[in-house]
PDB file of C-alpha atoms in Angstrom:
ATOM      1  CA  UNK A 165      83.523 125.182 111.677  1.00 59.00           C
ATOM      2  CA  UNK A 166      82.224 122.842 114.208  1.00 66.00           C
ATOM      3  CA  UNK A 167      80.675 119.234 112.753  1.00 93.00           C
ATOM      4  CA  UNK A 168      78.207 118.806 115.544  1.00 97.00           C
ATOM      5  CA  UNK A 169      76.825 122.851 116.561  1.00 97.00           C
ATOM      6  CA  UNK A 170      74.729 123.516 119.416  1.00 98.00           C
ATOM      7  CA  UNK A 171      72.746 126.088 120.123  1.00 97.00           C
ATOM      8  CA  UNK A 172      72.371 128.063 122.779  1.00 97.00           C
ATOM      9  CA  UNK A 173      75.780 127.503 124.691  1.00 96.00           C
ATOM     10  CA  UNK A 174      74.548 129.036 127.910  1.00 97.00           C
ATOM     11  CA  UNK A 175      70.846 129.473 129.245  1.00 96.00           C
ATOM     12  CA  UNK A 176      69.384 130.547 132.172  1.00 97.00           C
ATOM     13  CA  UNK A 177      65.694 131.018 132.648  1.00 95.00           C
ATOM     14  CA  UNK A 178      62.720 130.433 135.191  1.00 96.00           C
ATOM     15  CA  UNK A 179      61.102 127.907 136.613  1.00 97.00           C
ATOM     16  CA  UNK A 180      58.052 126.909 134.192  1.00 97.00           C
ATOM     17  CA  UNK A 181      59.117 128.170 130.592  1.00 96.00           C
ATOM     18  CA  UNK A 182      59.605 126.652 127.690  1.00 96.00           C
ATOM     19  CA  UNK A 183      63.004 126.044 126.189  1.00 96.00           C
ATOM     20  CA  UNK A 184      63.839 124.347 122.887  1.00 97.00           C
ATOM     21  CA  UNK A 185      68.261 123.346 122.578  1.00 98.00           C
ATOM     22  CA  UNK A 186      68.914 123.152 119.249  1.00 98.00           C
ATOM     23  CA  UNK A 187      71.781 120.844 117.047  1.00 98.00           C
ATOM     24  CA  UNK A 188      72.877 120.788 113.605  1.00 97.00           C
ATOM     25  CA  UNK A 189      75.360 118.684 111.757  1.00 97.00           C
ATOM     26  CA  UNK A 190      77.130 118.792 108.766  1.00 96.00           C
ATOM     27  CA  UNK A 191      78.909 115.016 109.125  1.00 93.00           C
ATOM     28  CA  UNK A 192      76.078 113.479 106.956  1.00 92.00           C
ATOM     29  CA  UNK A 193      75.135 111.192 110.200  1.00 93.00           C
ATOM     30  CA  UNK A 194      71.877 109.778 110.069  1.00 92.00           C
ATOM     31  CA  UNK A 195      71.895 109.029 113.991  1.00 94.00           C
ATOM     32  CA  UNK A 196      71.585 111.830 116.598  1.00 96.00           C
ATOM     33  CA  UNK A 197      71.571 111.868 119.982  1.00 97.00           C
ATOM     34  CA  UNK A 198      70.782 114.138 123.244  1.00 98.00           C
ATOM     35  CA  UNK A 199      72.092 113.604 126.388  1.00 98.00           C
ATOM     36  CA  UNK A 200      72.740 115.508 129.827  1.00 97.00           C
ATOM     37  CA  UNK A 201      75.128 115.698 132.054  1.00 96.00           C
ATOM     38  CA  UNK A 202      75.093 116.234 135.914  1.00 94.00           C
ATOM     39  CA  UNK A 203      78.510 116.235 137.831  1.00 87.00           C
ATOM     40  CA  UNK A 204      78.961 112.273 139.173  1.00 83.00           C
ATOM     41  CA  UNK A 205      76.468 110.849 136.885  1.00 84.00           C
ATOM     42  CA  UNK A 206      77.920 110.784 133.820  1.00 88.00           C
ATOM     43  CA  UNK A 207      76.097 110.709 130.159  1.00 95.00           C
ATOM     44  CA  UNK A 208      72.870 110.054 130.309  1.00 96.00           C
ATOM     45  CA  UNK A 209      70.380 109.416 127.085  1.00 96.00           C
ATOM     46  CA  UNK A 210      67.363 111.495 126.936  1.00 97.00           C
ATOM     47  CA  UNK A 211      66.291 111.043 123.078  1.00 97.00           C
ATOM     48  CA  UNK A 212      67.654 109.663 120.139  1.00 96.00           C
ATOM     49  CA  UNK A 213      66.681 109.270 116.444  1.00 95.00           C
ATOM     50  CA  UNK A 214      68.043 106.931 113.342  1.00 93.00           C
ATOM     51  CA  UNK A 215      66.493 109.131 110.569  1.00 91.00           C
ATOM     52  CA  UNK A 216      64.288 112.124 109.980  1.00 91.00           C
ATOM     53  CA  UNK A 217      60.966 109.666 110.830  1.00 90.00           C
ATOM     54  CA  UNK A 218      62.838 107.601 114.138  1.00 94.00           C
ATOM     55  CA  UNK A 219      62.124 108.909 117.676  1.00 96.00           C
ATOM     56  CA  UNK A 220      63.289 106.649 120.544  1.00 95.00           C
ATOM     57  CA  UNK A 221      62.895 107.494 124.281  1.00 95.00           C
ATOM     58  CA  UNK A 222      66.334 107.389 125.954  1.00 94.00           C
ATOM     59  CA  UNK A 223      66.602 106.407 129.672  1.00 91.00           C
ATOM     60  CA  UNK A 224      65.318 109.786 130.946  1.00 96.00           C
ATOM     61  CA  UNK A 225      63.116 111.088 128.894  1.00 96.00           C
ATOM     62  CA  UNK A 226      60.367 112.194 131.140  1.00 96.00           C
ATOM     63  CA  UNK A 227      59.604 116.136 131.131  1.00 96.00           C
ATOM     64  CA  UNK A 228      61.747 116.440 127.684  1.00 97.00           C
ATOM     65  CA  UNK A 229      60.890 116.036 123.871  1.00 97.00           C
ATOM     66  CA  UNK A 230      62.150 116.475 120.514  1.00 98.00           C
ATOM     67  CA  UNK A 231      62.210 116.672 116.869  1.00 97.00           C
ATOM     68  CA  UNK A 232      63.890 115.764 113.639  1.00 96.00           C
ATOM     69  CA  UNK A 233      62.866 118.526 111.434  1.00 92.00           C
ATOM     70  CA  UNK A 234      65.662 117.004 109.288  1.00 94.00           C
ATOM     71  CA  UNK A 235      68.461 114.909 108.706  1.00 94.00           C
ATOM     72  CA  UNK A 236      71.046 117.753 110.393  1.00 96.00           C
ATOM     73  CA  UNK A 237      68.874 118.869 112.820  1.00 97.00           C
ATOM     74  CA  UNK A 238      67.505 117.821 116.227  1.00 98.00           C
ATOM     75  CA  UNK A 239      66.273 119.664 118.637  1.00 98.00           C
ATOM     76  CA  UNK A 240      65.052 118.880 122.400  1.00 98.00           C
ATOM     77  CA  UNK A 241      62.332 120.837 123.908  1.00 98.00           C
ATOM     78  CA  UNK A 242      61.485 121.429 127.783  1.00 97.00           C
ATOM     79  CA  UNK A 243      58.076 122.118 127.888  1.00 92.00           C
ATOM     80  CA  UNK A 244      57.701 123.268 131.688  1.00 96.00           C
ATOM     81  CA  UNK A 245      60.935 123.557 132.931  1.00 96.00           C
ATOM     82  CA  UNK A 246      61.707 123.046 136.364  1.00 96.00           C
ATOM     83  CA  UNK A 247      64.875 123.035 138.415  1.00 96.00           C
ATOM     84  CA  UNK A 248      66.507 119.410 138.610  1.00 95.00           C
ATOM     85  CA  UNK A 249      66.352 119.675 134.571  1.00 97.00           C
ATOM     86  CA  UNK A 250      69.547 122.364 135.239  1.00 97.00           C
ATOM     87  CA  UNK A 251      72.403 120.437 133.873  1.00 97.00           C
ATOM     88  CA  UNK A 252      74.885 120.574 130.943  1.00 97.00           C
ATOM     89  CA  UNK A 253      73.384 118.859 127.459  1.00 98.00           C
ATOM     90  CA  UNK A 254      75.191 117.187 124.726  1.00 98.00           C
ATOM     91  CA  UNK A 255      74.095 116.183 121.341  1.00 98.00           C
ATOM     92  CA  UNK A 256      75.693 113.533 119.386  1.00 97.00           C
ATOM     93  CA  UNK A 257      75.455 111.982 116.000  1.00 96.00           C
ATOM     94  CA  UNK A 258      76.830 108.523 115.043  1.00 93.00           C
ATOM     95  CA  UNK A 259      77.435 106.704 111.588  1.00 87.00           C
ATOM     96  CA  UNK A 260      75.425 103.496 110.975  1.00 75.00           C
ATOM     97  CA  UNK A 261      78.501 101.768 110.851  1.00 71.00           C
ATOM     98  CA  UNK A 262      78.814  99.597 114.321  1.00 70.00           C
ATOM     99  CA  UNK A 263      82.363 100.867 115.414  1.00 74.00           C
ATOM    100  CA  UNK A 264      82.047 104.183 114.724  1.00 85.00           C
ATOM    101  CA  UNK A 265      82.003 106.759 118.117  1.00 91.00           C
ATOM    102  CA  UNK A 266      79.860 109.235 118.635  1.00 94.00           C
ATOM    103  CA  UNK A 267      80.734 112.451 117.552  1.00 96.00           C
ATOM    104  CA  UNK A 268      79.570 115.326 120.079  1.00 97.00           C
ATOM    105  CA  UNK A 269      78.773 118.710 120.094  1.00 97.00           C
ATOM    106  CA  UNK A 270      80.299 121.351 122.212  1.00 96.00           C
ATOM    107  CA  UNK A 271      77.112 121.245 125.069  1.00 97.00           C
ATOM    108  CA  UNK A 272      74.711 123.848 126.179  1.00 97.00           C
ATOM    109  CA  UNK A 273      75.186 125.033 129.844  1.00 97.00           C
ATOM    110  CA  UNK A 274      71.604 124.628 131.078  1.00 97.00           C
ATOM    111  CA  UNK A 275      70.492 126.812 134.139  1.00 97.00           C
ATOM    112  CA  UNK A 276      66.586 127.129 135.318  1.00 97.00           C
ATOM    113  CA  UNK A 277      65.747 129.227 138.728  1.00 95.00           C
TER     114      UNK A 277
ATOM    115  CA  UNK B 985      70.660  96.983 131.435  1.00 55.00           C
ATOM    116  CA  UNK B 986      74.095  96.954 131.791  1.00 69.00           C
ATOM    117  CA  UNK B 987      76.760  98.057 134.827  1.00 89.00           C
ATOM    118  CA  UNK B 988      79.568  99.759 134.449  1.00 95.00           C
ATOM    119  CA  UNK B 989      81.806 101.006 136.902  1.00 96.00           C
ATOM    120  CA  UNK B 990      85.069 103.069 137.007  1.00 97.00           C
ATOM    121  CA  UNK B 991      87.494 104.721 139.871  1.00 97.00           C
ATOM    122  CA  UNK B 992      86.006 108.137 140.483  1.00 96.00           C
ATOM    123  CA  UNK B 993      89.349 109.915 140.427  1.00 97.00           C
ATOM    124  CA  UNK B 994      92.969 109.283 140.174  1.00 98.00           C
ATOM    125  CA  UNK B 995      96.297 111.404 140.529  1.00 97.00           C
ATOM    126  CA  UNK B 996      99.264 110.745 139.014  1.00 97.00           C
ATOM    127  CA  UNK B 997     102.771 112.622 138.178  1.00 97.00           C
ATOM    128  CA  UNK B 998     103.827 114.425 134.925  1.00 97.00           C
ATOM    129  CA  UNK B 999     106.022 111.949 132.581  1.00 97.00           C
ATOM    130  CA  UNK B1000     104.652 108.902 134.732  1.00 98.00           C
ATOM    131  CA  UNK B1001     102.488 105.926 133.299  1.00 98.00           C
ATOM    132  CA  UNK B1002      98.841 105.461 134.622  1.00 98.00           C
ATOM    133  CA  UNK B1003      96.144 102.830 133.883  1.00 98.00           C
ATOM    134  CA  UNK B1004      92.103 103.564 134.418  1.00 98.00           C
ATOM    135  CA  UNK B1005      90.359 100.546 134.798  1.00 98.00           C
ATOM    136  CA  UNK B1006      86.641  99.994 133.326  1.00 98.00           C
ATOM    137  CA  UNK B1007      84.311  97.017 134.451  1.00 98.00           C
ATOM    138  CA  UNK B1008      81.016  96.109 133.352  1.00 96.00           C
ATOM    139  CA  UNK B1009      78.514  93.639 133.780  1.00 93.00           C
ATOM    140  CA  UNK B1010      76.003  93.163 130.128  1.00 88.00           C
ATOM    141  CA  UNK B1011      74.248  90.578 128.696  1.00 83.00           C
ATOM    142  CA  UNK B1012      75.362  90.733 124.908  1.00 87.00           C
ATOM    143  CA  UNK B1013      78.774  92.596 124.965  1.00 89.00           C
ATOM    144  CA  UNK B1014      79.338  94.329 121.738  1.00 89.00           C
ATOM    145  CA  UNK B1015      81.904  97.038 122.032  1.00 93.00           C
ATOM    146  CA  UNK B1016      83.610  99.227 124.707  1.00 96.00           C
ATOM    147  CA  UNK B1017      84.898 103.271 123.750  1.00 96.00           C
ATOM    148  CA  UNK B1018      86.796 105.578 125.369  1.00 98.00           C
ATOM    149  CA  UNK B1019      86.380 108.830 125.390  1.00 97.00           C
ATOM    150  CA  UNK B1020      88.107 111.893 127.089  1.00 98.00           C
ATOM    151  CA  UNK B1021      86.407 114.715 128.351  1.00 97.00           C
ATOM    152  CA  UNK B1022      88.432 118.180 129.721  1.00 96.00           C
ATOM    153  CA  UNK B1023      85.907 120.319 132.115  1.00 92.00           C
ATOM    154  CA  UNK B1024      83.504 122.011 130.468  1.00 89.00           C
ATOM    155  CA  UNK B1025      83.919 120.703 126.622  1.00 93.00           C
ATOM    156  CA  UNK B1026      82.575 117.946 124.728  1.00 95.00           C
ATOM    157  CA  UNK B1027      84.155 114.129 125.530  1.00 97.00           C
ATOM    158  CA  UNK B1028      86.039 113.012 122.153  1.00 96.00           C
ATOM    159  CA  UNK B1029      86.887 109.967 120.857  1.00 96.00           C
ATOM    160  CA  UNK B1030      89.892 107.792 122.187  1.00 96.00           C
ATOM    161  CA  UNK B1031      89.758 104.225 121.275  1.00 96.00           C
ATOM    162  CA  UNK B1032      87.315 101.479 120.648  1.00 95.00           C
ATOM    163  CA  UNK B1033      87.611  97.482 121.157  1.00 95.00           C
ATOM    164  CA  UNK B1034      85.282  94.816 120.602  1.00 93.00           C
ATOM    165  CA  UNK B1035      87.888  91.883 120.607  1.00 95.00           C
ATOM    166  CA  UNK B1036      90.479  90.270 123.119  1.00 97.00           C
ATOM    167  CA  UNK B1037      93.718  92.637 123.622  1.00 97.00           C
ATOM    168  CA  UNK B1038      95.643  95.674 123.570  1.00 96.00           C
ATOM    169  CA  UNK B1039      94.916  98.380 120.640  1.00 93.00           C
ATOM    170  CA  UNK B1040      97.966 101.064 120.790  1.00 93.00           C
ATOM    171  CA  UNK B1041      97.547 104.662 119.103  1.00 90.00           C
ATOM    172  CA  UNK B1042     100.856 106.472 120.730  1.00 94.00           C
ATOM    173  CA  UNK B1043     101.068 107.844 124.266  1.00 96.00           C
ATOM    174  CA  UNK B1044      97.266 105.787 124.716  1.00 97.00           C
ATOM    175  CA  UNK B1045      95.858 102.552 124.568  1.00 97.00           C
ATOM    176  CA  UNK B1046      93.053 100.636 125.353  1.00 98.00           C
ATOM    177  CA  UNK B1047      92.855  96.564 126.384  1.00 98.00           C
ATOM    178  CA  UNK B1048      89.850  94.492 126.240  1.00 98.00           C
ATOM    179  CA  UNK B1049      89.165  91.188 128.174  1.00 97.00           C
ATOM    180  CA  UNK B1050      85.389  90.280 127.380  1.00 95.00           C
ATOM    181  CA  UNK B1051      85.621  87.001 129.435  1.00 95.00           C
ATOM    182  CA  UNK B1052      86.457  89.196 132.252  1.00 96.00           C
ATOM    183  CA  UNK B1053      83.981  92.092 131.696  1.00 96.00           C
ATOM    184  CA  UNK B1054      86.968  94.374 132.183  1.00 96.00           C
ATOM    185  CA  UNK B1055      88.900  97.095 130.249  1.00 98.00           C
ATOM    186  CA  UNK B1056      91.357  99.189 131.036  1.00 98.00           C
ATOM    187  CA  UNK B1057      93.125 102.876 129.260  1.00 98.00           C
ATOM    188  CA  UNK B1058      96.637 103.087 129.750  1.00 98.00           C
ATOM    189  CA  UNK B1059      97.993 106.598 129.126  1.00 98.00           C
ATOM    190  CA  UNK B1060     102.074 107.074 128.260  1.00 97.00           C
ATOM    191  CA  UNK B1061     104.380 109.763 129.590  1.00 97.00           C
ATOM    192  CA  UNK B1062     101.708 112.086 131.079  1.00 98.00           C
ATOM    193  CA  UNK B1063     101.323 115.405 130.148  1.00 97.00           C
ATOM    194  CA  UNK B1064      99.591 118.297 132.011  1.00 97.00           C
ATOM    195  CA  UNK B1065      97.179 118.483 129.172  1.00 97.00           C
ATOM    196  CA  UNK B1066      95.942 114.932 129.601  1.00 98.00           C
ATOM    197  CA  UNK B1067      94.269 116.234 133.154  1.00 98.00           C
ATOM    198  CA  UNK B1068      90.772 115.640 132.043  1.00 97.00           C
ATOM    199  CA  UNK B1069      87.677 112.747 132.446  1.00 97.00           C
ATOM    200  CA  UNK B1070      88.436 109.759 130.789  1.00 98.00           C
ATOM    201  CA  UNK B1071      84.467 107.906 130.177  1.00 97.00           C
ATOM    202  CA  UNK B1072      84.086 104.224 129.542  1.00 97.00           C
ATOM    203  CA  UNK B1073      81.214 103.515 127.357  1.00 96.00           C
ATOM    204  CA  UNK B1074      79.531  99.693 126.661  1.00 94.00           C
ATOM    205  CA  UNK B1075      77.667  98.648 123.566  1.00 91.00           C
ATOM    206  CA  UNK B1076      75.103  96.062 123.947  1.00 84.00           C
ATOM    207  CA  UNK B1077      73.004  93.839 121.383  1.00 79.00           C
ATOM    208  CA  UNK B1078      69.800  95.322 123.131  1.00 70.00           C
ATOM    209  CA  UNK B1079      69.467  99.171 123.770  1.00 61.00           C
ATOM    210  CA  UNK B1080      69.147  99.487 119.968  1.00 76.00           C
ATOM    211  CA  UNK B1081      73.056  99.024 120.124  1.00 79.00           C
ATOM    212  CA  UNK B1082      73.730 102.652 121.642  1.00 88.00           C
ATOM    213  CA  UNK B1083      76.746 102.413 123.993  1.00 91.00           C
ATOM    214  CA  UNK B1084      75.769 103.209 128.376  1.00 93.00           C
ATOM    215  CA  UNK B1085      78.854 105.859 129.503  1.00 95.00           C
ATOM    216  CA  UNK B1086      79.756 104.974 132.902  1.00 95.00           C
ATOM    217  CA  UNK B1087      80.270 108.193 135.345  1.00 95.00           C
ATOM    218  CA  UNK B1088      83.732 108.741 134.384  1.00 96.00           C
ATOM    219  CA  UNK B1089      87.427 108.705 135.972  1.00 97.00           C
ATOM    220  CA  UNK B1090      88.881 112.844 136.629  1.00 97.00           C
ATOM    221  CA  UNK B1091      92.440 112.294 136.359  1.00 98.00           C
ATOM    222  CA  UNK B1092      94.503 115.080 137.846  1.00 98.00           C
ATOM    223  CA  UNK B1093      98.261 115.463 136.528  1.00 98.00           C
ATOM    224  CA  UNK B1094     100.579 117.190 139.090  1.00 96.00           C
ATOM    225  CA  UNK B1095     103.781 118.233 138.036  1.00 94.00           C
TER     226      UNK B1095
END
């Protein structure tokens, strides 16, 4: 079984609904992460959280949002989506430990019409 | 904020020796990873330095020169399998010490 498991792996849907990405870990990480991905861009940080009561704005967090409903669960919301949010997203969890990597989940395929 | 910038894409030949260079530019430098990434999957974890020199784990490793902002990943005796993104990523005492990925290097192996 996968350490980091997202869910859904593929979406499409229309311009203007909601959509909530889901992520659950079983590493024991207190950190978690959510990030996109658009081809030449690279990884980009949307949210992240250091335990259950943490929330931190990432560099693009406009039109997103999320919650720690627990420590092995984060999920990221799109409240309206539109278009240019059609992209691939990761999530990620870290130890607190300062040279440990991020370990990443296996992405959700994101498409909006 | 921080810079970091890597060759968009690089060939190279099966059983050959290839280097992927990483630069950045930050104000309180406080670790560099690599990851690799194959199209379509999730990037993994390659190597991490956060002093002076060359770290070695088999066919891969990974040098760090802080005075020089630069790193590079040198991947041994290519194999087909090692076509993928490689993705630099810089840890900084501000940002809440999460590391900035920089837009990646796609390295195509030909046989």
């Amino acid at each position: 079984d996968a350490d980091v498991t997202q869910t859904p792996r593929n979406r499409i849907t229309k311009t203007g609904k909601r959509i909530m990405l889901e992520c659950s870990q079983t590493k024991g990480h207190d950190r978690m992460y959510w990030y996109r991905q658009d081809p030449g861009l690279g990884l980009r940080l949307i949210y992240y959280s250091f335990d259950v009561k943490d929330i931190n704005k990432g560099e693009i967090s406009d039109g997103y949002s999320v919650s720690r409903q627990a420590q092995a669960k984060f999920s990221l919301s799109l409240e309206s989506a539109i278009p240019n949010q059609t992209a691939l997203y990761f999530c990620a969890t870290s130890g607190g430990i300062s040279n440990q990597p991020q370990h990443f989940g296996d992405g959700t395929r994101l498409s909006i019409l | 904020g921080q810079n970091i910038d890597q060759p968009t894409e690089m060939t190279a030949t099966e059983g050959a020796i290839v280097q992927i260079n990483c630069t950045y530019q930050t104000s309180g430098f406080n670790g560099l990873f690599w990851y690799q990434q194959h199209a379509g999957e999730a990037p993994t974890f390659l190597s991490y330095n956060v002093l002076d020199g060359l770290e070695e784990k088999g066919r891969f490793s990974s040098f760090l020169s802080r005075s020089k902002g630069y790193s590079y990943l040198l991947l041994k005796e290519l194999q087909m399998k090692d076509s993928a993104s490689y993705l630099c990523a810089v840890r900084d005492r501000g940002g809440s010490y999460i590391p900035t990925f920089g837009r990646g290097t796609s390295l195509i192996v030909h046989p």
